[in-house]
């Protein structure tokens, strides 16, 4: 799909907005016929293991060509081998639904920890034949979470544990197309956490953002830069609805108005953007969408003004697309935030990179992150390496360029919550370079 030419108003005439070829890759995240009856979550784990095991077996000849591979049931004491399976992390502090109904719940601390890692946590490897506890001083349980498929080199001990000597992860997937080498600047703008309707959001900040990217602010030079924006991506949590109204009771007309007001306000602002720039909107944890991953597109009926433009697209979360042959993949943040509860890394960029090297967007689903019970596939498997991998609704802006063993190049981006920071992120398709746009309304006395 090629976006039609648009114009940006300037003092000396109209500037033509640049174009970019867009291709949606969300088909794998779309659920055509929802069905929960008779479906078990074990099936998605089985599909994941089958897919990842085939991949890891193909890497064994170059990793440990001299060692035999076996299942958990085939382990023999003292015999070195390679086993492939799904990791399970036993966590002492991991909350369970049974805690809600425990007779001893009064002893549970009122303040919940932000992270459930404990020094007594340990890892178990599981396949169809059985499971075995892992032991290795260099294998830190805090790095891993339940749901990752790995290959392990080691041997069974007299105690029945598997002593790990080395570990193989899938690493970055193949990159189908080379990194971009465009000769002209074209920009993609990312924003998330608009939280229209919340007390923390300043409507003027978002209006300034809209006016800036549509070319209604600044001098001729700034308008010229605005004309180079070819895509806007809104990565979740666009509205904040008053939770006090969700009591299960029938709502009166006034309450219904309170619920619809933030969405109406958002539609007015998005209509201004869609009239000049292609825009993708993803659902988030606080948006009126399904809870489980992958979240389905927000209903277009919510946006009567925006949907009139063919530049307005309601997308899934996670969201994948191509723009001028540059592949993008990202989420609204639930997958990364959940990882941060059950594992440890050097910042959110560390979690983002880790999921890419594990080749899985949401490894904690369905264990601790809600997801649809797929029976024949795992849509979160990363088959092709993106050029840009982003996550929304983070505390601060961070970015990093990483490389893979086969020359893959990926730009990682953490997009901060706009309602709290007033910051949007701009990426140049020409060279994958990033910078921020900051909007504030502080006035001097």
Short mmCIF file of C-alpha atoms in Angstrom, two decimals:
data_model
loop_
_atom_site.label_atom_id
_atom_site.label_comp_id
_atom_site.label_asym_id
_atom_site.label_seq_id
_atom_site.Cartn_x
_atom_site.Cartn_y
_atom_site.Cartn_z
CA UNK A 1 0.00 0.00 0.00
CA UNK A 2 1.46 3.39 -1.01
CA UNK A 3 0.39 6.46 0.91
CA UNK A 4 -0.87 9.27 -1.26
CA UNK A 5 0.89 12.62 -1.38
CA UNK A 6 -0.25 15.17 1.23
CA UNK A 7 0.56 18.77 1.91
CA UNK A 8 1.94 20.74 4.83
CA UNK A 9 0.99 24.38 5.09
CA UNK A 10 3.82 26.92 5.28
CA UNK A 11 4.00 30.67 5.11
CA UNK A 12 5.25 30.65 1.51
CA UNK A 13 2.97 27.94 0.12
CA UNK A 14 2.39 24.22 0.46
CA UNK A 15 5.11 21.67 1.11
CA UNK A 16 4.54 18.19 -0.23
CA UNK A 17 4.65 15.49 2.41
CA UNK A 18 6.99 12.61 1.60
CA UNK A 19 5.59 9.17 0.90
CA UNK A 20 6.46 5.70 2.17
CA UNK A 21 5.29 2.26 1.12
CA UNK A 22 3.44 0.56 3.99
CA UNK A 23 2.81 -3.15 4.47
CA UNK A 24 0.98 -4.55 7.51
CA UNK A 25 2.33 -7.79 9.02
CA UNK A 26 -0.27 -8.14 11.78
CA UNK A 27 -2.01 -11.16 10.29
CA UNK A 28 -0.27 -13.58 12.66
CA UNK A 29 -1.57 -11.66 15.69
CA UNK A 30 -5.18 -11.54 14.50
CA UNK A 31 -7.70 -14.01 15.98
CA UNK A 32 -10.36 -14.83 13.40
CA UNK A 33 -12.66 -17.06 15.45
CA UNK A 34 -12.26 -16.85 19.21
CA UNK A 35 -12.91 -20.13 20.98
CA UNK A 36 -12.04 -21.02 24.57
CA UNK A 37 -14.08 -24.17 25.06
CA UNK A 38 -11.89 -27.27 25.26
CA UNK A 39 -8.65 -25.38 24.63
CA UNK A 40 -5.72 -25.83 27.02
CA UNK A 41 -2.70 -23.61 27.53
CA UNK A 42 -0.45 -26.66 27.38
CA UNK A 43 -0.96 -26.65 23.61
CA UNK A 44 0.79 -23.32 23.09
CA UNK A 45 3.76 -24.57 25.14
CA UNK A 46 3.86 -27.72 23.02
CA UNK A 47 3.76 -25.69 19.79
CA UNK A 48 6.53 -23.44 21.11
CA UNK A 49 8.73 -26.38 22.08
CA UNK A 50 8.26 -28.09 18.71
CA UNK A 51 9.12 -24.92 16.83
CA UNK A 52 12.13 -23.93 18.94
CA UNK A 53 13.49 -27.47 19.23
CA UNK A 54 13.71 -27.79 15.45
CA UNK A 55 15.57 -24.50 15.36
CA UNK A 56 17.99 -25.38 18.17
CA UNK A 57 18.69 -28.84 16.74
CA UNK A 58 19.79 -27.15 13.51
CA UNK A 59 22.37 -25.17 15.51
CA UNK A 60 23.80 -28.16 17.41
CA UNK A 61 26.25 -29.31 14.66
CA UNK A 62 28.16 -26.04 14.95
CA UNK A 63 27.73 -25.70 18.74
CA UNK A 64 28.43 -29.19 20.18
CA UNK A 65 28.98 -31.53 17.21
CA UNK A 66 30.66 -34.23 19.33
CA UNK A 67 27.82 -34.65 21.84
CA UNK A 68 24.66 -36.76 21.47
CA UNK A 69 21.23 -35.20 22.07
CA UNK A 70 18.66 -36.90 24.26
CA UNK A 71 15.41 -36.35 26.11
CA UNK A 72 15.04 -35.91 29.88
CA UNK A 73 13.93 -39.53 30.23
CA UNK A 74 17.07 -40.75 28.44
CA UNK A 75 19.53 -39.03 30.80
CA UNK A 76 22.20 -41.25 32.33
CA UNK A 77 24.31 -40.42 35.35
CA UNK A 78 27.72 -39.03 34.36
CA UNK A 79 27.04 -39.16 30.60
CA UNK A 80 27.58 -35.85 28.79
CA UNK A 81 24.85 -34.90 26.35
CA UNK A 82 22.66 -32.06 25.05
CA UNK A 83 19.02 -31.73 26.04
CA UNK A 84 16.46 -29.29 24.63
CA UNK A 85 13.41 -28.23 26.58
CA UNK A 86 11.32 -25.49 28.13
CA UNK A 87 12.58 -23.73 31.24
CA UNK A 88 10.38 -23.53 34.31
CA UNK A 89 11.41 -21.23 37.16
CA UNK A 90 10.29 -22.19 40.64
CA UNK A 91 9.82 -18.91 42.50
CA UNK A 92 9.33 -18.63 46.24
CA UNK A 93 7.72 -15.18 46.05
CA UNK A 94 5.59 -15.69 42.95
CA UNK A 95 1.97 -14.81 43.84
CA UNK A 96 -0.79 -17.34 43.21
CA UNK A 97 -4.54 -17.02 43.03
CA UNK A 98 -4.81 -19.31 46.05
CA UNK A 99 -3.22 -16.58 48.17
CA UNK A 100 -6.42 -14.59 47.74
CA UNK A 101 -8.37 -17.24 49.64
CA UNK A 102 -5.75 -18.48 52.09
CA UNK A 103 -6.77 -18.67 55.71
CA UNK A 104 -3.42 -17.15 56.56
CA UNK A 105 -3.74 -14.22 54.18
CA UNK A 106 -3.58 -11.81 57.12
CA UNK A 107 0.13 -12.61 57.38
CA UNK A 108 0.73 -11.53 53.77
CA UNK A 109 2.51 -8.16 53.65
CA UNK A 110 0.26 -5.30 52.54
CA UNK A 111 2.99 -3.86 50.29
CA UNK A 112 3.66 -6.12 47.32
CA UNK A 113 7.24 -6.27 46.01
CA UNK A 114 7.79 -4.81 42.52
CA UNK A 115 9.92 -7.84 41.67
CA UNK A 116 9.43 -11.43 42.82
CA UNK A 117 13.02 -12.69 42.47
CA UNK A 118 14.41 -14.58 45.48
CA UNK A 119 17.79 -16.18 46.14
CA UNK A 120 16.11 -19.60 46.56
CA UNK A 121 14.65 -19.62 43.02
CA UNK A 122 15.78 -22.50 40.82
CA UNK A 123 15.32 -23.67 37.23
CA UNK A 124 13.83 -26.86 35.84
CA UNK A 125 14.01 -28.11 32.24
CA UNK A 126 10.97 -29.88 30.86
CA UNK A 127 10.12 -31.77 27.67
CA UNK A 128 7.40 -34.25 26.73
CA UNK A 129 9.18 -37.10 28.55
CA UNK A 130 9.71 -35.44 31.93
CA UNK A 131 11.49 -32.72 33.87
CA UNK A 132 14.83 -32.35 35.62
CA UNK A 133 16.14 -29.79 38.09
CA UNK A 134 19.10 -27.77 36.85
CA UNK A 135 22.21 -26.99 38.87
CA UNK A 136 25.05 -24.73 37.80
CA UNK A 137 26.84 -21.92 39.64
CA UNK A 138 27.12 -19.88 36.42
CA UNK A 139 23.47 -20.34 35.40
CA UNK A 140 21.64 -17.56 37.24
CA UNK A 141 17.87 -18.14 37.62
CA UNK A 142 17.32 -14.38 37.82
CA UNK A 143 18.17 -14.03 34.11
CA UNK A 144 15.50 -16.47 32.92
CA UNK A 145 11.74 -16.89 33.15
CA UNK A 146 9.30 -19.73 32.67
CA UNK A 147 8.56 -20.42 29.02
CA UNK A 148 11.96 -20.07 27.32
CA UNK A 149 13.19 -22.95 25.16
CA UNK A 150 16.96 -23.59 25.33
CA UNK A 151 19.56 -26.28 24.65
CA UNK A 152 21.78 -27.35 27.57
CA UNK A 153 25.10 -29.18 27.59
CA UNK A 154 25.79 -31.14 30.77
CA UNK A 155 25.31 -34.42 32.59
CA UNK A 156 23.10 -35.96 35.24
CA UNK A 157 24.47 -36.05 38.78
CA UNK A 158 24.08 -38.74 41.44
CA UNK A 159 21.41 -36.56 43.08
CA UNK A 160 19.30 -36.66 39.90
CA UNK A 161 19.96 -33.04 38.92
CA UNK A 162 21.34 -31.95 35.56
CA UNK A 163 24.70 -30.18 35.96
CA UNK A 164 24.79 -27.53 33.23
CA UNK A 165 28.14 -26.78 31.60
CA UNK A 166 26.94 -24.60 28.71
CA UNK A 167 23.71 -23.09 27.38
CA UNK A 168 22.57 -22.31 23.84
CA UNK A 169 19.89 -19.73 23.11
CA UNK A 170 18.38 -19.16 19.68
CA UNK A 171 19.87 -15.63 19.30
CA UNK A 172 18.67 -13.11 16.72
CA UNK A 173 16.59 -14.55 13.88
CA UNK A 174 17.60 -14.06 10.25
CA UNK A 175 17.04 -10.59 8.81
CA UNK A 176 15.25 -11.00 5.51
CA UNK A 177 16.28 -7.64 4.09
CA UNK A 178 19.43 -5.59 4.55
CA UNK A 179 19.45 -2.48 6.79
CA UNK A 180 17.96 0.59 5.09
CA UNK A 181 20.15 2.70 2.84
CA UNK A 182 17.78 5.43 1.73
CA UNK A 183 19.28 8.63 0.36
CA UNK A 184 16.61 10.91 1.85
CA UNK A 185 15.33 11.60 5.34
CA UNK A 186 11.98 10.10 6.25
CA UNK A 187 10.75 10.08 9.83
CA UNK A 188 8.53 7.80 11.91
CA UNK A 189 7.12 9.28 15.12
CA UNK A 190 6.40 7.02 18.11
CA UNK A 191 4.27 8.08 21.07
CA UNK A 192 2.61 6.08 23.85
CA UNK A 193 0.79 6.57 27.14
CA UNK A 194 -1.27 9.57 26.02
CA UNK A 195 -3.77 8.72 28.80
CA UNK A 196 -6.40 11.13 27.52
CA UNK A 197 -8.90 11.65 30.34
CA UNK A 198 -6.47 11.13 33.23
CA UNK A 199 -5.67 13.80 35.78
CA UNK A 200 -1.94 13.56 35.00
CA UNK A 201 -2.35 14.24 31.27
CA UNK A 202 -2.12 17.80 30.01
CA UNK A 203 -4.33 18.21 26.90
CA UNK A 204 -2.20 21.11 25.73
CA UNK A 205 0.89 18.88 25.48
CA UNK A 206 -0.82 16.54 23.04
CA UNK A 207 -2.28 19.43 21.05
CA UNK A 208 1.20 20.93 20.73
CA UNK A 209 2.45 17.54 19.55
CA UNK A 210 -0.33 17.31 16.94
CA UNK A 211 0.26 20.86 15.70
CA UNK A 212 4.01 20.27 15.46
CA UNK A 213 3.95 17.05 13.43
CA UNK A 214 1.19 18.31 11.13
CA UNK A 215 3.20 21.44 10.31
CA UNK A 216 1.08 24.04 12.08
CA UNK A 217 3.85 25.17 14.40
CA UNK A 218 7.34 26.56 13.87
CA UNK A 219 9.14 28.35 11.07
CA UNK A 220 9.58 27.22 7.48
CA UNK A 221 12.54 24.98 8.38
CA UNK A 222 10.59 23.16 11.09
CA UNK A 223 7.62 22.77 8.75
CA UNK A 224 9.97 21.31 6.17
CA UNK A 225 11.05 18.71 8.73
CA UNK A 226 7.39 18.01 9.61
CA UNK A 227 6.77 17.30 5.91
CA UNK A 228 9.29 14.45 6.16
CA UNK A 229 7.19 12.57 8.73
CA UNK A 230 5.69 9.59 6.90
CA UNK A 231 4.16 7.61 9.79
CA UNK A 232 2.90 8.04 13.36
CA UNK A 233 2.65 5.02 15.70
CA UNK A 234 0.68 5.26 18.98
CA UNK A 235 1.86 2.39 21.18
CA UNK A 236 -1.00 1.83 23.62
CA UNK A 237 -2.69 3.40 26.65
CA UNK A 238 -4.21 6.23 24.65
CA UNK A 239 -7.09 6.82 27.07
CA UNK A 240 -7.71 6.42 30.78
CA UNK A 241 -11.27 5.62 31.74
CA UNK A 242 -12.58 6.30 35.29
CA UNK A 243 -12.23 2.90 36.99
CA UNK A 244 -14.68 3.86 39.75
CA UNK A 245 -17.51 3.49 37.24
CA UNK A 246 -16.75 -0.19 36.60
CA UNK A 247 -18.82 -1.54 39.49
CA UNK A 248 -20.94 -4.01 37.55
CA UNK A 249 -24.02 -1.80 37.88
CA UNK A 250 -25.98 -0.27 35.01
CA UNK A 251 -24.62 3.16 34.21
CA UNK A 252 -26.72 6.30 34.07
CA UNK A 253 -26.49 8.83 31.27
CA UNK A 254 -24.00 10.98 33.18
CA UNK A 255 -21.70 8.04 33.86
CA UNK A 256 -21.91 6.92 30.24
CA UNK A 257 -20.86 10.40 29.21
CA UNK A 258 -17.84 10.23 31.53
CA UNK A 259 -16.80 6.95 29.94
CA UNK A 260 -17.11 8.17 26.36
CA UNK A 261 -15.62 11.63 26.84
CA UNK A 262 -11.91 10.58 26.79
CA UNK A 263 -12.43 8.52 23.62
CA UNK A 264 -14.23 11.43 21.92
CA UNK A 265 -11.40 13.78 22.85
CA UNK A 266 -8.83 11.32 21.51
CA UNK A 267 -10.75 10.96 18.24
CA UNK A 268 -10.78 14.73 17.72
CA UNK A 269 -6.99 14.89 18.07
CA UNK A 270 -6.36 11.78 15.95
CA UNK A 271 -8.57 13.18 13.21
CA UNK A 272 -6.22 16.16 12.96
CA UNK A 273 -3.25 13.80 12.55
CA UNK A 274 -4.97 11.37 10.15
CA UNK A 275 -5.95 14.24 7.85
CA UNK A 276 -2.28 14.74 7.05
CA UNK A 277 -0.19 11.75 8.22
CA UNK A 278 -0.71 7.96 8.22
CA UNK A 279 -1.31 6.81 11.78
CA UNK A 280 -1.29 3.37 13.47
CA UNK A 281 -2.94 3.04 16.87
CA UNK A 282 -2.27 0.01 19.07
CA UNK A 283 -4.32 -1.03 22.13
CA UNK A 284 -2.72 -1.04 25.57
CA UNK A 285 -3.46 -2.31 29.06
CA UNK A 286 -5.76 0.65 29.87
CA UNK A 287 -7.56 0.92 26.54
CA UNK A 288 -11.08 -0.42 25.79
CA UNK A 289 -9.76 -3.65 24.24
CA UNK A 290 -9.44 -7.31 25.17
CA UNK A 291 -7.13 -8.00 28.11
CA UNK A 292 -5.23 -11.04 26.82
CA UNK A 293 -2.36 -10.96 24.36
CA UNK A 294 -2.35 -10.51 21.45
CA UNK A 295 -4.73 -7.59 21.88
CA UNK A 296 -7.03 -7.12 18.91
CA UNK A 297 -7.44 -3.76 17.13
CA UNK A 298 -9.53 -1.11 18.85
CA UNK A 299 -13.01 -1.01 17.34
CA UNK A 300 -13.09 1.59 14.58
CA UNK A 301 -16.55 2.66 15.76
CA UNK A 302 -14.77 4.38 18.65
CA UNK A 303 -13.22 6.81 16.17
CA UNK A 304 -15.97 8.20 13.89
CA UNK A 305 -13.86 11.16 12.84
CA UNK A 306 -10.52 9.38 12.32
CA UNK A 307 -11.90 6.33 10.52
CA UNK A 308 -13.11 8.54 7.67
CA UNK A 309 -9.47 8.74 6.52
CA UNK A 310 -7.75 5.77 4.88
CA UNK A 311 -4.59 6.89 6.67
CA UNK A 312 -6.04 5.77 10.01
CA UNK A 313 -5.28 2.16 10.96
CA UNK A 314 -6.33 0.35 14.13
CA UNK A 315 -3.72 -2.35 14.74
CA UNK A 316 -2.97 -5.28 17.03
CA UNK A 317 -0.66 -5.40 20.03
CA UNK A 318 2.00 -6.66 19.31
CA UNK A 319 2.22 -4.79 16.03
CA UNK A 320 4.41 -5.56 13.02
CA UNK A 321 4.72 -3.68 9.73
CA UNK A 322 7.12 -2.65 6.99
CA UNK A 323 7.79 0.90 5.86
CA UNK A 324 9.96 1.30 2.76
CA UNK A 325 11.30 -2.24 3.41
CA UNK A 326 12.27 -1.36 7.00
CA UNK A 327 10.65 -3.93 9.28
CA UNK A 328 9.14 -2.81 12.60
CA UNK A 329 8.00 -4.94 15.55
CA UNK A 330 6.80 -3.68 18.89
CA UNK A 331 4.37 -3.84 21.77
CA UNK A 332 2.54 -1.54 24.15
CA UNK A 333 4.68 -2.72 27.06
CA UNK A 334 2.81 -5.51 28.88
CA UNK A 335 5.32 -8.19 27.84
CA UNK A 336 8.37 -6.22 29.00
CA UNK A 337 6.73 -5.04 32.22
CA UNK A 338 5.83 -8.63 33.08
CA UNK A 339 9.40 -9.78 32.44
CA UNK A 340 10.61 -7.12 34.87
CA UNK A 341 8.48 -8.69 37.63
CA UNK A 342 9.97 -12.17 37.31
CA UNK A 343 13.55 -11.64 36.13
CA UNK A 344 16.38 -9.15 36.32
CA UNK A 345 18.21 -7.21 33.62
CA UNK A 346 20.20 -4.04 33.10
CA UNK A 347 17.21 -1.78 32.44
CA UNK A 348 14.25 -2.17 30.11
CA UNK A 349 16.50 -2.21 27.06
CA UNK A 350 18.08 -5.34 28.51
CA UNK A 351 14.70 -7.07 28.65
CA UNK A 352 13.91 -5.90 25.12
CA UNK A 353 17.17 -7.30 23.75
CA UNK A 354 16.70 -10.52 25.69
CA UNK A 355 13.30 -11.27 24.14
CA UNK A 356 14.77 -10.74 20.70
CA UNK A 357 17.66 -13.13 21.38
CA UNK A 358 15.19 -15.65 22.79
CA UNK A 359 13.17 -15.14 19.58
CA UNK A 360 10.01 -14.67 21.58
CA UNK A 361 8.06 -11.47 22.21
CA UNK A 362 6.24 -12.71 25.31
CA UNK A 363 7.96 -15.71 26.92
CA UNK A 364 6.00 -15.31 30.19
CA UNK A 365 2.68 -15.85 28.38
CA UNK A 366 0.57 -17.69 29.39
CA UNK A 367 2.28 -18.37 32.75
CA UNK A 368 2.05 -14.87 34.21
CA UNK A 369 0.93 -12.81 31.20
CA UNK A 370 -2.57 -13.44 29.94
CA UNK A 371 -2.84 -14.69 26.36
CA UNK A 372 -5.29 -16.40 24.05
CA UNK A 373 -5.03 -20.24 24.23
CA UNK A 374 -3.69 -20.95 20.74
CA UNK A 375 -3.80 -24.64 19.86
CA UNK A 376 -1.66 -25.02 16.75
CA UNK A 377 0.85 -22.16 16.83
CA UNK A 378 2.68 -19.63 18.95
CA UNK A 379 2.21 -16.18 17.36
CA UNK A 380 4.82 -14.60 19.65
CA UNK A 381 7.69 -16.50 18.04
CA UNK A 382 9.93 -14.03 16.16
CA UNK A 383 10.55 -15.63 12.79
CA UNK A 384 12.22 -12.71 11.04
CA UNK A 385 14.49 -10.14 12.67
CA UNK A 386 13.07 -6.59 12.60
CA UNK A 387 15.18 -3.51 11.89
CA UNK A 388 13.31 -1.59 14.63
CA UNK A 389 12.07 -3.22 17.84
CA UNK A 390 10.10 -0.92 20.16
CA UNK A 391 8.16 -1.02 23.40
CA UNK A 392 5.72 1.59 24.68
CA UNK A 393 4.67 2.98 28.06
CA UNK A 394 8.07 2.98 29.72
CA UNK A 395 9.36 5.30 32.43
CA UNK A 396 12.00 6.96 30.25
CA UNK A 397 13.36 7.14 26.72
CA UNK A 398 16.17 4.73 25.95
CA UNK A 399 17.63 3.44 22.70
CA UNK A 400 20.39 1.12 21.57
CA UNK A 401 21.69 -0.42 18.35
CA UNK A 402 22.51 -4.13 18.57
CA UNK A 403 24.06 -6.55 16.09
CA UNK A 404 23.54 -10.26 15.57
CA UNK A 405 25.95 -13.06 14.67
CA UNK A 406 24.94 -12.94 11.01
CA UNK A 407 25.20 -9.17 10.61
CA UNK A 408 21.68 -8.35 11.77
CA UNK A 409 21.26 -4.74 12.88
CA UNK A 410 18.36 -3.77 15.16
CA UNK A 411 17.41 -0.43 16.70
CA UNK A 412 15.85 -0.96 20.16
CA UNK A 413 13.58 1.82 21.45
CA UNK A 414 11.87 2.36 24.81
CA UNK A 415 9.07 4.91 24.31
CA UNK A 416 8.21 6.88 27.47
CA UNK A 417 4.67 7.64 28.64
CA UNK A 418 3.71 10.90 26.99
CA UNK A 419 1.28 11.95 29.75
CA UNK A 420 4.12 11.89 32.29
CA UNK A 421 7.10 13.04 30.20
CA UNK A 422 5.72 14.98 27.24
CA UNK A 423 8.22 13.09 25.06
CA UNK A 424 7.73 11.48 21.64
CA UNK A 425 10.41 9.54 19.76
CA UNK A 426 11.44 10.19 16.15
CA UNK A 427 13.24 7.60 14.01
CA UNK A 428 14.90 8.30 10.65
CA UNK A 429 14.28 5.56 8.08
CA UNK A 430 17.45 6.64 6.30
CA UNK A 431 19.88 5.49 9.01
CA UNK A 432 17.78 4.25 11.99
CA UNK A 433 18.97 7.21 14.08
CA UNK A 434 16.67 8.37 16.90
CA UNK A 435 15.95 11.61 18.71
CA UNK A 436 13.15 12.90 20.92
CA UNK A 437 10.52 15.62 20.68
CA UNK A 438 9.75 17.19 24.05
CA UNK A 439 6.62 19.23 24.74
CA UNK A 440 6.04 21.31 27.87
CA UNK A 441 3.84 24.17 29.00
CA UNK A 442 5.75 25.71 31.89
CA UNK A 443 5.29 29.45 32.07
CA UNK A 444 7.47 31.84 33.98
CA UNK A 445 5.99 34.15 36.59
#
